[in-house]
Amino acid sequence: MTALDFATMETIETAVTATRQMYLSGQTRSLEFRKTVLRGMLRFLEEEKEAICEASFKDIHRPKFETLVSDISIIKKDIKGFLKNLHRLASPSYPEAGWIFKGNAVIRKEPKGVVLVIGAWNYAVQTSLSPVVAALAAGNTVILKPSELAPHVAQLFADRLKHYVDPSVVAVINGGADETTRLLEYPLNHVFYTGNGTVGRIIMTAAAKQLASVTLELGGKSPTLVLPDANLDVAAQRIVWGKFFNAGQTCIAPDFVVVSQANADALIEKMKSTIVARFGTNPQKSDSLARIIHPRHFDRLTQVLQSVSEKWIVHGGDTDREDLYIAPTLVKVPGDIEGFKLMDEEIFGPILPIIVVPTIDSIVPSLVNRDTPLALYIFGENKHNINKLLDQLPSGGVCVNNVMMHASRPSLPFGGQGASGIGSYHGEHGFHELTHKRSVLITSSSGEAALQAVYPPYTSAKVTLAEIDTTGSTGGGILKTVVDALAALWRIYVSPLPVEHAKSD
């Protein structure tokens, strides 16, 4: 692992001060300024593409193809979308303001301020730069803290990004827990964190001390349900792709599969054949399989494997700590999903439990009682059964007859619920997440007479109008209500009583 230059406390202080001053200068409110910064981010991705791919390979042995499609391509699409639509997104809207103030209500789309983005190691480029791009489009300044577990990518950000975007707009701070803790002590306006729930709770607690808003992109055990009428060939192809992309180190990877006894053996055989077709009989020699990020994570995953009976491992199971390699592994789990280490927490690696049940319905109560996952995948054709499961099982997002692909669509918000996260982003949704919608009501200094109905003293006539506004009537039908309203208006505007007689008018 390469040595990463951690920021000093002085460097952190300088970065926070510079980004705060830049935001307060008002320059980032200009749409042309934002577009210039976004073009700088685009040039960084284009001109440093090979360096980014090389850094990702050094960090996690990720194939170039996976870095291109899951990191660089997604971010570039977001940038191009913002450049095309920024004027529309940032333009104020004019909602209805009521009969008195009609046409004078405005909702301004304003930046939040200084945004701290804490990236993850599994997609070190995308989880860092996608939130950064959204924050910049919204007119914020950014402090980026990449994951120290992906040191080559983190150092690349520190060394090269400043040549494309001024450090007062995007400051890169490298470090570990101590540096992150120090950053969170400053008065930030928003914190955007991608990672696990344990750290997410720490982030949220720290942000609460500053009353800073948060976006938490977490994870969870995303289930894949294979219904009796599913196309097993398609299910096998797509589940294997999603599970072993980036060696299973994806927050929305299928964490486990649920299949009925009638389809289990056929599905498993198709998945085994697919794994061999994709990675060969010795996947360790494949150039299409990433490695585990760190020895600590490797050890955790091997402990998970060791906790299950060997007879349950129906494919794979090979490991090599020196190479941080774990083979694509299928584990057939009979019956109940509770009580196994395999099912205690998100696996986040190339190990796929396949839960065999009598019927899919039989496992739904158990799934309902688990933490809300970041994703839910359903394979099947019957729309009634699919919609029934969607009603029963909450999740951050869903794919039907596919996995993970919803996260690649900028038109869809990406985010969790409960234990899997707070807030959402991707495409325009990231702009809205990092924008403050400021309500403005502009009234004329004329028309004061109309407001007499709301000013003290609160006469019985004014109370009558308030009752009509609240309930729609004064009792006794429409005609009586109209008469009462006209009488109240007469007493207020035409023949008001002196103040001393107000209570008995």
XYZ file of C-alpha atoms in Angstrom:
505
model
C 0.000 0.000 0.000
C 1.366 3.387 -0.990
C 2.183 6.002 1.621
C -0.494 8.694 1.726
C 0.351 12.246 2.715
C -1.981 13.026 5.618
C -3.001 16.634 6.112
C -1.698 18.582 9.089
C -4.016 20.450 11.429
C -2.743 23.688 9.851
C -3.612 22.407 6.375
C -7.113 21.536 7.525
C -7.553 24.980 9.066
C -6.377 26.636 5.848
C -8.722 24.536 3.694
C -11.769 25.227 5.841
C -11.021 28.955 5.939
C -10.394 29.190 2.188
C -13.556 27.334 1.195
C -15.621 29.347 3.667
C -14.250 32.640 2.364
C -14.839 31.602 -1.236
C -18.448 30.742 -0.461
C -19.004 33.990 1.433
C -17.531 35.958 -1.473
C -20.658 35.111 -3.475
C -18.710 34.000 -6.553
C -20.140 30.480 -6.504
C -23.669 31.836 -6.902
C -22.876 32.779 -10.506
C -24.041 30.117 -12.948
C -21.138 30.905 -15.259
C -18.722 30.400 -12.381
C -20.312 27.044 -11.606
C -20.114 25.974 -15.246
C -16.433 26.909 -15.380
C -15.758 24.773 -12.312
C -17.768 21.870 -13.730
C -15.798 22.063 -16.983
C -12.645 21.852 -14.904
C -13.937 18.661 -13.262
C -14.765 17.281 -16.702
C -11.252 18.012 -17.965
C -9.815 16.296 -14.893
C -11.744 13.117 -15.703
C -10.792 13.226 -19.376
C -7.132 14.167 -19.089
C -6.419 12.038 -16.009
C -8.463 9.033 -17.166
C -5.509 6.667 -17.485
C -4.057 7.803 -14.162
C -7.424 7.242 -12.471
C -7.724 3.730 -13.909
C -4.157 2.915 -12.879
C -4.706 4.218 -9.348
C -7.910 2.182 -8.989
C -6.089 -0.929 -10.177
C -3.302 -0.394 -7.655
C -5.782 0.101 -4.834
C -8.192 -2.749 -5.477
C -6.961 -4.574 -8.590
C -10.078 -3.289 -10.348
C -10.221 -3.969 -14.096
C -10.060 -0.843 -16.234
C -13.493 -1.604 -17.696
C -15.123 -1.463 -14.264
C -13.477 1.864 -13.410
C -14.553 3.361 -16.721
C -18.203 2.348 -16.470
C -18.806 2.583 -12.719
C -16.726 5.651 -11.915
C -15.664 7.888 -14.784
C -18.652 7.444 -17.113
C -21.258 8.046 -14.406
C -19.586 11.233 -13.178
C -19.112 12.606 -16.694
C -22.800 12.059 -17.446
C -23.724 13.979 -14.309
C -21.438 16.877 -15.260
C -22.765 17.067 -18.803
C -26.312 16.966 -17.479
C -25.608 19.863 -15.118
C -23.929 21.918 -17.835
C -26.969 21.429 -20.049
C -29.666 21.983 -17.433
C -28.095 24.243 -14.799
C -30.104 27.327 -15.733
C -33.375 25.415 -15.430
C -32.365 23.757 -12.164
C -31.169 26.976 -10.535
C -34.039 29.164 -11.715
C -36.514 30.263 -9.052
C -40.044 28.897 -9.098
C -43.200 30.879 -8.481
C -45.861 28.967 -6.549
C -49.367 30.171 -5.783
C -49.299 32.586 -2.845
C -52.978 32.930 -1.959
C -55.624 35.428 -3.009
C -54.110 38.408 -1.203
C -50.507 37.926 -2.336
C -51.071 36.250 -5.702
C -47.964 36.257 -7.925
C -45.562 37.422 -5.219
C -44.258 34.106 -3.887
C -40.796 32.891 -4.940
C -38.740 29.788 -4.157
C -35.054 30.542 -4.666
C -32.589 27.685 -5.247
C -29.605 28.649 -3.124
C -26.381 26.853 -2.151
C -26.045 25.481 1.353
C -22.482 26.674 1.898
C -19.410 24.565 2.652
C -20.008 20.851 2.030
C -17.777 18.127 3.444
C -17.712 15.041 1.204
C -16.310 11.875 2.809
C -15.717 9.277 0.110
C -15.625 5.494 0.346
C -12.886 3.096 -0.745
C -14.897 0.626 -2.813
C -15.680 3.146 -5.571
C -13.136 5.705 -4.486
C -13.618 7.931 -7.536
C -17.398 7.844 -7.910
C -18.310 8.117 -4.210
C -15.980 11.099 -3.908
C -16.550 13.035 -7.103
C -20.250 12.456 -7.775
C -21.254 14.306 -4.571
C -18.582 16.935 -5.286
C -20.014 17.591 -8.746
C -23.560 17.897 -7.381
C -22.376 20.271 -4.659
C -20.530 22.454 -7.179
C -23.520 22.577 -9.516
C -25.610 23.800 -6.577
C -23.119 26.609 -5.896
C -21.390 25.228 -2.819
C -17.713 24.979 -2.027
C -16.370 21.555 -1.066
C -13.882 19.913 1.238
C -13.190 16.420 -0.097
C -11.893 13.749 2.280
C -11.211 10.623 0.178
C -10.875 7.210 1.773
C -7.404 6.467 3.094
C -7.994 2.797 2.223
C -7.724 3.727 -1.463
C -4.434 5.660 -1.139
C -3.480 5.810 -4.818
C -6.778 7.436 -5.775
C -6.672 9.718 -2.727
C -3.153 10.896 -3.516
C -4.093 11.440 -7.156
C -6.894 13.743 -6.027
C -4.516 15.691 -3.800
C -1.805 15.991 -6.452
C -3.827 16.641 -9.597
C -7.296 18.034 -8.867
C -5.908 21.433 -7.835
C -4.668 21.922 -11.402
C -8.252 21.832 -12.680
C -10.288 23.435 -9.891
C -9.058 26.077 -7.474
C -8.443 24.649 -3.959
C -10.627 27.385 -2.494
C -13.531 25.786 -4.366
C -12.586 22.124 -3.888
C -10.023 21.419 -1.175
C -8.678 17.868 -0.834
C -7.810 16.744 2.691
C -6.265 13.303 3.086
C -6.155 11.477 6.372
C -7.780 8.922 8.618
C -10.119 9.009 11.592
C -8.232 11.794 13.398
C -8.286 14.131 10.409
C -11.942 13.394 9.736
C -12.806 14.054 13.367
C -10.994 17.376 13.205
C -12.866 18.377 10.049
C -16.192 17.615 11.704
C -15.390 20.040 14.509
C -15.643 22.977 12.115
C -18.967 24.730 11.382
C -19.857 23.020 8.119
C -23.168 23.453 6.317
C -23.614 19.908 5.033
C -21.848 16.575 5.403
C -22.100 13.938 2.669
C -20.821 10.530 3.807
C -20.623 7.218 1.982
C -19.718 4.155 4.029
C -21.005 1.870 6.764
C -23.716 2.472 9.307
C -21.442 2.454 12.345
C -19.393 5.373 11.081
C -22.549 6.948 9.654
C -23.949 7.287 13.162
C -20.717 8.925 14.314
C -20.862 11.350 11.379
C -24.473 12.229 12.094
C -23.761 12.815 15.788
C -20.866 15.127 14.973
C -22.903 17.011 12.360
C -25.723 17.470 14.866
C -23.400 19.459 17.128
C -23.053 21.987 14.287
C -26.697 21.594 13.213
C -25.359 20.661 9.782
C -27.596 18.693 7.444
C -26.372 15.290 6.287
C -26.595 12.847 3.429
C -25.687 9.317 4.474
C -25.199 6.722 1.752
C -24.841 3.491 3.700
C -25.659 -0.080 2.718
C -27.258 -3.207 4.109
C -28.102 -6.746 3.127
C -29.846 -6.297 -0.219
C -31.979 -9.382 -0.936
C -32.577 -10.928 -4.350
C -35.836 -12.844 -4.677
C -36.154 -15.339 -7.512
C -39.854 -16.054 -7.998
C -41.192 -19.364 -9.383
C -41.906 -17.840 -12.813
C -38.498 -16.150 -13.153
C -36.329 -16.713 -16.211
C -33.543 -18.634 -14.486
C -31.034 -18.149 -17.307
C -31.441 -14.370 -17.128
C -31.459 -14.380 -13.325
C -28.215 -16.361 -13.162
C -26.452 -14.108 -15.675
C -27.458 -10.863 -14.012
C -27.037 -11.923 -10.380
C -23.529 -13.238 -11.056
C -22.617 -9.996 -12.810
C -23.893 -7.793 -9.988
C -22.511 -9.876 -7.149
C -18.962 -10.265 -8.428
C -18.551 -6.837 -10.029
C -15.748 -5.205 -8.013
C -15.407 -8.531 -6.155
C -18.716 -7.978 -4.405
C -17.514 -4.776 -2.745
C -20.540 -2.753 -3.780
C -23.106 -1.267 -1.403
C -25.960 -2.398 -3.673
C -24.549 -5.807 -4.629
C -26.985 -8.705 -4.198
C -26.156 -9.749 -0.642
C -28.122 -12.977 -0.678
C -30.506 -14.837 -2.978
C -33.815 -16.361 -1.942
C -35.179 -19.105 -4.189
C -37.818 -21.792 -3.794
C -36.820 -25.429 -3.395
C -38.288 -26.205 -6.812
C -35.882 -23.838 -8.610
C -32.853 -23.896 -6.324
C -30.719 -26.610 -7.957
C -31.370 -25.356 -11.486
C -30.499 -21.770 -10.532
C -27.324 -22.816 -8.737
C -26.098 -24.867 -11.680
C -26.719 -21.972 -14.057
C -24.875 -19.593 -11.736
C -21.909 -21.957 -11.475
C -21.716 -22.220 -15.261
C -21.910 -18.442 -15.560
C -19.051 -17.930 -13.084
C -16.819 -20.316 -15.039
C -17.747 -18.631 -18.318
C -16.938 -15.183 -16.910
C -13.826 -15.880 -14.826
C -12.549 -19.275 -15.942
C -11.878 -22.404 -13.915
C -9.208 -20.507 -11.949
C -10.634 -17.020 -11.314
C -7.407 -15.934 -9.611
C -5.828 -15.756 -13.050
C -8.696 -13.748 -14.512
C -8.052 -10.126 -15.387
C -11.755 -9.375 -14.819
C -11.902 -9.928 -11.045
C -10.926 -7.323 -8.466
C -9.282 -8.072 -5.131
C -10.273 -7.396 -1.532
C -9.253 -3.881 -0.532
C -7.327 -4.593 2.701
C -6.074 -7.533 4.806
C -8.501 -6.580 7.588
C -11.456 -6.951 5.237
C -9.991 -10.171 3.819
C -9.771 -11.652 7.323
C -13.358 -10.662 8.084
C -14.590 -12.375 4.918
C -12.618 -15.565 5.523
C -14.105 -15.725 9.027
C -17.542 -15.550 7.445
C -16.610 -18.449 5.146
C -15.220 -20.480 8.025
C -18.454 -20.057 9.952
C -20.460 -22.150 7.483
C -20.401 -25.859 6.905
C -18.089 -26.906 4.051
C -20.886 -28.921 2.487
C -22.822 -25.687 2.025
C -20.126 -24.226 -0.230
C -21.294 -25.369 -3.658
C -18.831 -23.311 -5.696
C -15.573 -21.471 -5.034
C -14.344 -20.974 -1.485
C -10.644 -20.621 -2.404
C -8.668 -17.808 -0.751
C -5.146 -16.354 -0.929
C -4.335 -13.746 1.708
C -1.092 -12.637 0.092
C -3.008 -11.781 -3.091
C -6.111 -10.619 -1.164
C -8.014 -13.023 -3.390
C -11.302 -14.721 -2.621
C -12.886 -16.803 -5.369
C -16.465 -16.125 -6.465
C -18.255 -18.309 -3.938
C -21.778 -19.709 -3.750
C -23.117 -20.948 -0.411
C -26.335 -22.970 -0.366
C -28.142 -22.302 2.918
C -31.064 -24.588 3.728
C -34.075 -23.156 5.511
C -34.068 -20.375 8.076
C -31.781 -17.374 7.485
C -31.422 -16.409 11.133
C -28.593 -17.456 13.423
C -25.792 -17.538 10.828
C -22.794 -15.200 10.758
C -23.319 -15.186 7.024
C -26.586 -13.325 7.574
C -25.622 -11.080 10.484
C -24.212 -8.160 8.508
C -23.593 -6.973 4.976
C -21.098 -9.363 3.349
C -19.376 -6.844 1.062
C -17.326 -9.447 -0.750
C -17.539 -12.234 -3.362
C -19.555 -14.618 -1.195
C -23.182 -15.206 -2.169
C -25.555 -17.103 0.153
C -28.427 -18.804 -1.645
C -31.321 -19.310 0.775
C -33.542 -22.229 -0.185
C -37.134 -21.932 1.082
C -40.392 -23.816 0.500
C -41.998 -20.680 -0.955
C -40.952 -17.037 -1.322
C -43.926 -15.972 0.817
C -42.584 -18.021 3.726
C -39.533 -15.785 4.148
C -41.243 -12.403 3.774
C -41.995 -11.955 7.530
C -38.320 -12.512 8.338
C -37.208 -10.015 5.692
C -39.690 -7.414 6.934
C -38.153 -7.562 10.409
C -34.622 -6.865 9.148
C -33.075 -3.422 8.648
C -34.219 -1.692 5.475
C -31.674 -2.557 2.751
C -30.253 -0.157 0.189
C -31.642 -2.267 -2.661
C -34.169 -4.998 -3.378
C -34.041 -7.239 -6.447
C -36.919 -9.316 -7.751
C -36.838 -11.747 -10.667
C -40.207 -12.824 -11.994
C -42.930 -12.089 -14.527
C -46.201 -11.897 -12.598
C -46.879 -8.200 -11.988
C -49.306 -8.878 -9.148
C -46.733 -10.911 -7.218
C -44.010 -8.329 -7.890
C -46.167 -5.424 -6.717
C -47.192 -7.392 -3.642
C -43.535 -7.789 -2.664
C -42.879 -4.110 -3.357
C -45.688 -3.249 -0.943
C -44.389 -5.649 1.699
C -40.631 -5.064 1.575
C -39.129 -1.571 1.954
C -35.762 -0.667 0.432
C -33.803 2.308 -0.838
C -34.225 1.293 -4.497
C -35.461 -1.644 -6.563
C -34.632 -3.491 -9.745
C -37.023 -5.985 -11.280
C -35.364 -8.634 -13.451
C -32.011 -6.935 -12.987
C -29.554 -5.850 -10.299
C -27.710 -2.580 -9.572
C -28.726 -0.937 -12.842
C -31.029 1.585 -11.151
C -27.928 3.284 -9.739
C -26.671 4.029 -13.244
C -29.758 6.011 -14.225
C -29.315 9.734 -13.443
C -33.089 10.201 -13.698
C -33.591 8.014 -10.607
C -32.738 9.175 -7.071
C -30.199 6.931 -5.360
C -30.329 6.622 -1.605
C -31.373 4.548 1.348
C -33.964 4.557 4.071
C -33.422 4.042 7.778
C -30.329 1.927 8.366
C -29.367 2.112 4.690
C -29.122 5.881 4.578
C -30.594 9.364 4.590
C -31.103 11.493 1.503
C -30.490 10.752 -2.162
C -28.499 11.936 -5.142
C -27.376 11.133 -8.726
C -28.117 13.511 -11.567
C -30.516 16.327 -10.763
C -31.412 14.702 -7.458
C -27.940 15.558 -6.169
C -28.500 19.218 -7.066
C -31.728 19.268 -5.061
C -30.126 17.408 -2.148
C -27.415 20.053 -1.821
C -29.621 23.089 -2.462
C -31.544 25.154 0.054
C -35.020 26.022 -1.187
C -35.486 29.511 0.204
C -39.060 30.807 0.469
C -39.559 34.468 -0.360
C -42.834 36.422 -0.168
C -42.773 39.874 -1.742
C -45.741 42.115 -0.982
C -46.633 45.584 -2.068
C -46.771 48.458 0.394
C -50.247 49.212 -0.982
C -53.406 47.286 -0.155
C -53.098 47.855 3.574
C -56.858 48.037 3.957
C -57.230 44.375 3.012
C -55.071 43.354 5.952
C -57.411 44.928 8.507
C -59.117 41.546 8.726
C -56.032 40.001 10.369
C -54.944 42.845 12.644
C -56.031 43.202 16.283
C -58.389 43.828 17.874
C -59.856 40.400 17.111
C -63.534 41.288 16.897
C -66.295 38.727 16.594
C -66.562 39.646 12.909
C -62.915 38.686 12.388
C -63.427 35.471 14.328
C -66.362 34.671 12.034
C -64.122 35.015 8.963
C -61.473 32.844 10.661
C -64.095 30.153 11.341
C -65.188 30.225 7.695
C -61.561 30.003 6.547
C -60.946 27.079 8.910
C -64.129 25.008 8.535
C -65.711 26.330 5.363
C -68.955 27.349 7.040
C -70.564 28.906 10.107
C -73.116 26.105 10.372
C -76.572 26.145 8.852
C -75.693 25.684 5.192
C -74.142 27.643 2.327
C -76.649 30.496 2.308
C -76.202 31.258 6.009
C -72.396 31.088 5.625
C -72.466 33.585 2.745
C -74.711 35.946 4.710
C -72.487 35.663 7.806
C -69.381 36.324 5.708
C -70.881 39.413 4.082
C -72.043 40.717 7.454
C -68.571 40.192 8.926
C -66.906 41.975 6.017
C -69.365 44.865 6.386
C -68.528 45.232 10.086
C -64.791 45.113 9.396
C -64.458 47.331 6.333
C -67.599 49.461 6.039
C -68.923 50.066 9.524
C -66.259 49.139 12.086
C -67.029 49.856 15.714
C -64.638 51.839 17.897
C -61.985 49.772 19.645
C -63.636 50.128 23.035
C -66.734 48.371 21.647
C -64.851 45.661 19.762
C -65.670 42.812 22.136
C -69.377 43.325 21.860
C -69.798 44.186 18.194
